[in-house]
Short mmCIF file of C-alpha atoms in Angstrom, two decimals:
data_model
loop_
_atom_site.label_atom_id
_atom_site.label_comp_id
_atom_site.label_asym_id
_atom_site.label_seq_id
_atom_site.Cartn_x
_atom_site.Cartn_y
_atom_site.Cartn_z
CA UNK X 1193 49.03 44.33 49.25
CA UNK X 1194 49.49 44.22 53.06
CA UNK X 1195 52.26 45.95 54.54
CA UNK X 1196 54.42 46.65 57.43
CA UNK X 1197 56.15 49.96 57.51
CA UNK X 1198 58.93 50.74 59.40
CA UNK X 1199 61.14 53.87 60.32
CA UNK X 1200 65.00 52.92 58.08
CA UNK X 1201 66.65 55.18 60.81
CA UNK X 1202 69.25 54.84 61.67
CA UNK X 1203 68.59 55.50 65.09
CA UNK X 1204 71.28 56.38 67.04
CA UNK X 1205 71.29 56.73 71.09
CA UNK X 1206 73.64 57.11 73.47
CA UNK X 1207 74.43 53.51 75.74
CA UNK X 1208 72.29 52.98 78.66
CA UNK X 1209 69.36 55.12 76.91
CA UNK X 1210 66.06 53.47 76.12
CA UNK X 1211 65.84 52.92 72.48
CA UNK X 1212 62.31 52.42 70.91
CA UNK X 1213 61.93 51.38 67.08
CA UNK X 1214 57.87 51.54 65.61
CA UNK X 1215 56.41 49.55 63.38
CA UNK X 1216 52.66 50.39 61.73
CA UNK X 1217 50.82 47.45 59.62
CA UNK X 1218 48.12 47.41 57.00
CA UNK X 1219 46.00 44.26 57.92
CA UNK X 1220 44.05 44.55 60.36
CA UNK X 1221 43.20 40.75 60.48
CA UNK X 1222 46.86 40.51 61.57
CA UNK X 1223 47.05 39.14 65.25
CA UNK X 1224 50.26 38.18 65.78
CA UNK X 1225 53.59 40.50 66.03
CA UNK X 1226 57.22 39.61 66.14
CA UNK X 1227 60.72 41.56 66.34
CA UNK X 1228 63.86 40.24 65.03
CA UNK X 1229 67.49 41.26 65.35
CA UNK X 1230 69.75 41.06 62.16
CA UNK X 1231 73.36 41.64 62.39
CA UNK X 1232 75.11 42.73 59.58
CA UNK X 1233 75.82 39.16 57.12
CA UNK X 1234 73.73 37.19 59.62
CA UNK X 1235 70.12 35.85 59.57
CA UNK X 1236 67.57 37.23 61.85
CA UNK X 1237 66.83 36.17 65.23
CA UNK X 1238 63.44 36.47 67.13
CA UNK X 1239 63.53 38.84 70.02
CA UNK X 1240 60.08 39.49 70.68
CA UNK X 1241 56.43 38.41 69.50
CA UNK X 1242 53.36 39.50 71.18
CA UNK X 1243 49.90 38.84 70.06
CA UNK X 1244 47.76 40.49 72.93
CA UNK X 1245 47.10 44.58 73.45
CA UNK X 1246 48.88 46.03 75.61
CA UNK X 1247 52.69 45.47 76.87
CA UNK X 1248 55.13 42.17 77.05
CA UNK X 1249 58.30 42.50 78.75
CA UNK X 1250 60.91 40.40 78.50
CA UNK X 1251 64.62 41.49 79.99
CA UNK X 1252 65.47 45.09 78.56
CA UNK X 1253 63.32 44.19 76.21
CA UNK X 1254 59.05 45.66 76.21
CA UNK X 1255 56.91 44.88 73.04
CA UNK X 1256 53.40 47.09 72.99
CA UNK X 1257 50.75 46.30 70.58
CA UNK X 1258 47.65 48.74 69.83
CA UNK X 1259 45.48 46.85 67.56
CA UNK X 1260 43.33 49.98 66.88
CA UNK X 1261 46.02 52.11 66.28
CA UNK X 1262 47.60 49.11 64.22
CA UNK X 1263 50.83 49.75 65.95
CA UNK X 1264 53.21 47.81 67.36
CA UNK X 1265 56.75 48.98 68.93
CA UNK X 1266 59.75 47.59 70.70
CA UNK X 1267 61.36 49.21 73.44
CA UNK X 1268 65.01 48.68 74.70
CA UNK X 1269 66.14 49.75 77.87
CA UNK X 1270 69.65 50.31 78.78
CA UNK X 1271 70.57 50.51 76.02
CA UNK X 1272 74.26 48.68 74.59
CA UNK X 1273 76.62 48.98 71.94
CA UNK X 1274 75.56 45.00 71.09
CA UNK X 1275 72.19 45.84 70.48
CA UNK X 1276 73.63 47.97 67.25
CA UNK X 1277 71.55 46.00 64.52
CA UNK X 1278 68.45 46.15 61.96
CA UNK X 1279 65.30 45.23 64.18
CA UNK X 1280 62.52 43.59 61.58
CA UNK X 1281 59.21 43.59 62.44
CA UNK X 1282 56.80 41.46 61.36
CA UNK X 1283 53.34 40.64 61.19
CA UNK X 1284 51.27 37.01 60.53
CA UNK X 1285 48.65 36.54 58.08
CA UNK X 1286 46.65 34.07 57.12
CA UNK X 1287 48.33 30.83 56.35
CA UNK X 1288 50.84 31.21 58.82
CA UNK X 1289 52.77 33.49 56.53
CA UNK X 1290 54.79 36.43 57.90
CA UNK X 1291 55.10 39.99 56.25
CA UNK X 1292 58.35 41.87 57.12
CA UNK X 1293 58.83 45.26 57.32
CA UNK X 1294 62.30 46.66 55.86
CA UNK X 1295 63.81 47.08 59.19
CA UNK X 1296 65.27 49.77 61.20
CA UNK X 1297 68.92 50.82 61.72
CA UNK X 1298 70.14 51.14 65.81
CA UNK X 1299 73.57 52.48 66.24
CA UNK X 1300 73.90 52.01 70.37
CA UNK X 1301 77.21 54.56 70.76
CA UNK X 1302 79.27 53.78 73.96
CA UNK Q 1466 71.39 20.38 68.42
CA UNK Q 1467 67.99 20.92 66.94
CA UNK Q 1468 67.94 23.72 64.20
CA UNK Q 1469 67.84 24.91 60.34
CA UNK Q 1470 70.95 24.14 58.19
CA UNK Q 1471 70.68 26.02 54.94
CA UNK Q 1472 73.97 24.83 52.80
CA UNK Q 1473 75.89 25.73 51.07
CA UNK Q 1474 76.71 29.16 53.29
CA UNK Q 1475 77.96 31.18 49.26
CA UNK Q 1476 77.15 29.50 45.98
CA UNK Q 1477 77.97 31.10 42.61
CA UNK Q 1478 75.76 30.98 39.19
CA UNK Q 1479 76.56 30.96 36.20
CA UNK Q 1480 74.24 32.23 33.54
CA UNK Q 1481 71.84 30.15 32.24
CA UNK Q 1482 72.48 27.59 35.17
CA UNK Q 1483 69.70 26.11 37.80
CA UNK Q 1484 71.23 25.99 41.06
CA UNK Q 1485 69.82 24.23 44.45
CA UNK Q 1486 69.79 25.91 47.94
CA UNK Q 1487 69.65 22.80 50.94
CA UNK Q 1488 67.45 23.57 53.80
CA UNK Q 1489 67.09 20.85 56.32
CA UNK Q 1490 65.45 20.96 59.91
CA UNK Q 1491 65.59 18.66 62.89
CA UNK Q 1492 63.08 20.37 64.95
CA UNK Q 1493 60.24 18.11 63.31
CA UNK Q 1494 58.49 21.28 62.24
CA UNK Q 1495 55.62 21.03 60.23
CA UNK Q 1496 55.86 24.67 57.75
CA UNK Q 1497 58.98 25.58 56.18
CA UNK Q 1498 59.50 28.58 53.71
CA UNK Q 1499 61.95 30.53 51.93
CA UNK Q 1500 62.87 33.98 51.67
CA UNK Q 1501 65.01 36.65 49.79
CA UNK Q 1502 66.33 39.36 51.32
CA UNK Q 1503 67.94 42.22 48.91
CA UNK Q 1504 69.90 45.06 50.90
CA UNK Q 1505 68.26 47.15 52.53
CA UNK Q 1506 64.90 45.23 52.40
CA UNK Q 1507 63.04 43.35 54.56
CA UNK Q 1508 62.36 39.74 53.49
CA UNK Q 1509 60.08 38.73 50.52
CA UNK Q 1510 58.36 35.02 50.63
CA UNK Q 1511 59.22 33.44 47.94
CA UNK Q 1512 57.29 29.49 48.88
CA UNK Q 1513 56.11 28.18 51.95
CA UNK Q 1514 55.15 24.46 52.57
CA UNK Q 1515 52.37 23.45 55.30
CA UNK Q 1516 53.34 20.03 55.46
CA UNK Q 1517 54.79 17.23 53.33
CA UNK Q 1518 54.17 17.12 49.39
CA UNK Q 1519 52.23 20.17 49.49
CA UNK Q 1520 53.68 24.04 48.85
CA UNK Q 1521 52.30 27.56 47.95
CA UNK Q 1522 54.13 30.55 45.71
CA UNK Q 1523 54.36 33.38 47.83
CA UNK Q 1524 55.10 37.03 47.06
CA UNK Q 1525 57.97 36.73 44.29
CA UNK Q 1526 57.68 32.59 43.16
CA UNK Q 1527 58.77 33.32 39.73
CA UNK Q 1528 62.01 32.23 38.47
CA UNK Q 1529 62.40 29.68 41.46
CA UNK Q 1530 61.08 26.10 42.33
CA UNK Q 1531 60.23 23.69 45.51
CA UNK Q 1532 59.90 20.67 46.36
CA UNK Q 1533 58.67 18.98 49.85
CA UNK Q 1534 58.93 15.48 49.52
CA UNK Q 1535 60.32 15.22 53.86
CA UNK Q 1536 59.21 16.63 56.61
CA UNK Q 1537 62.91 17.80 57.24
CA UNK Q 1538 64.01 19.20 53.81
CA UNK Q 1539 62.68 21.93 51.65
CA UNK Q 1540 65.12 22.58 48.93
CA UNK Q 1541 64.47 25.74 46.69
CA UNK Q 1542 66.14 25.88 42.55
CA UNK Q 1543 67.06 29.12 41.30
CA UNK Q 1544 66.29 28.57 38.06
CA UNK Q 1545 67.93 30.24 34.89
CA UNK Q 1546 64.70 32.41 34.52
CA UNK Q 1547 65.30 34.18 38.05
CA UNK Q 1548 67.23 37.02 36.04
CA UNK Q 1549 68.03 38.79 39.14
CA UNK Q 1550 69.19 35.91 41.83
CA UNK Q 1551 71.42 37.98 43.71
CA UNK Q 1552 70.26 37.61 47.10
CA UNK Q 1553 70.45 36.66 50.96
CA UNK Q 1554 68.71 33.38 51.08
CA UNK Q 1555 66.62 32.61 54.28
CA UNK Q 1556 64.96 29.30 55.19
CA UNK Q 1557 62.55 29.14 58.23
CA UNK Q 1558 60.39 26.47 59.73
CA UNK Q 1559 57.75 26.68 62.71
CA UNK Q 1560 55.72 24.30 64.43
CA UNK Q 1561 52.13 24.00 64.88
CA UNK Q 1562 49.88 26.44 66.61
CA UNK Q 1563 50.88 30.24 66.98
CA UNK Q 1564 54.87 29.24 67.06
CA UNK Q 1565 56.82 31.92 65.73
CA UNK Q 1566 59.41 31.62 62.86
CA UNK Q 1567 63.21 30.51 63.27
CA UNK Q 1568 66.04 31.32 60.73
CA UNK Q 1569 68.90 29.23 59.02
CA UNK Q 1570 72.04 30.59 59.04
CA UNK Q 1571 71.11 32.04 55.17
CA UNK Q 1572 73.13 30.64 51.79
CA UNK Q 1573 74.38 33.86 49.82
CA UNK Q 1574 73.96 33.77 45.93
CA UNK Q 1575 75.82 35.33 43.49
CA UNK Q 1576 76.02 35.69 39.77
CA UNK Q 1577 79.56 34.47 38.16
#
């Protein structure tokens, strides 16, 4: 069974600190990564996806992505109460399918 | 606006009752698939469709149906051997190539 494993949390950091949530996966034929944001009652929506090594910025927002390590994280700089939400992460296999992690808890407190 | 309109937004079962979830896309995506999110979890595939008349079971098929018969609409039945059907409800679609996922708004079912 492949799996993505994520941290629940919650994490909780102060605003305007840089937040970062982890994610590990099982497959190692996985090449493709993606981070949603899921407020409470409300369907995800992507943030992120990165399918290279290395870093992808985007805003306050940097995915990394160690394929040896099998390790993918998001990072979230200055960090605001509006970014309190559960951050999926995800991971495509074959047939285009994706495999969620359970998602992690970030309490941004002002 | 292009997007995913999952309808209706609550729907209630009764036991022993099939009931449909709508999913409908304008984004003339080619894959569409459904999901069921419990608290707490992360979401579990429940069928995915690669293009029209054509679908696979994913990770938890049992107890629920598809059908793909446009490009626009996957519909999923919760049928009345689902025991559980409780859930968050999530259709997505995606394009061709290495396009990431996007979300409907999510139908929320509940047991009368």
């Amino acid at each position: 069974q492949k799996e993505v494993e994520q941290n629940s949390g919650p994490l909780s950091v102060p605003e305007g600190a840089i937040a970062s949530l982890n994610c590990t996966y099982s497959d190692r034929g996985s090449q493709s990564f993606f981070w949603y944001r899921q407020y409470s009652g409300k369907s995800p929506e992507l943030i992120m996806f990165i399918y290279s090594n290395g870093d992808k910025e985007d805003g306050r927002f940097t995915a990394q992505l160690n394929k040896a390590s099998q390790y993918v994280s998001l990072l979230i700089r200055d960090s605001q109460p509006s970014d309190s939400a559960t951050y999926l992460c995800a991971a495509r296999e074959y047939g285009n399918k994706l495999v969620f992690g359970a998602g992690t808890i970030l309490r941004v407190k002002s | 606006d292009g997007g995913i309109t999952q309808s209706p937004k609550y729907l209630f079962r009764k036991e022993g009752q099939n009931v449909t979830l709508s999913c409908e896309q304008n984004l003339n995506h080619d894959a569409m698939y459904w999901y069921r999110q419990d608290p707490g979890q992360g979401l579990r595939l429940i069928y995915y469709s690669q293009i029209v008349n054509d679908f696979q079971k994913g990770d938890i098929a049992e107890g629920y149906s598809v059908s793909r018969e446009k490009k626009e609409s996957f519909p999923l039945t919760v049928t009345s051997a689902q025991k559980n059907p409780t859930a968050f409800y999530l259709c997505a679609s995606t394009g061709t190539g290495d396009q990431p996922q996007h979300f409907g708004d999510g139908t929320r079912l509940s047991i009368l």
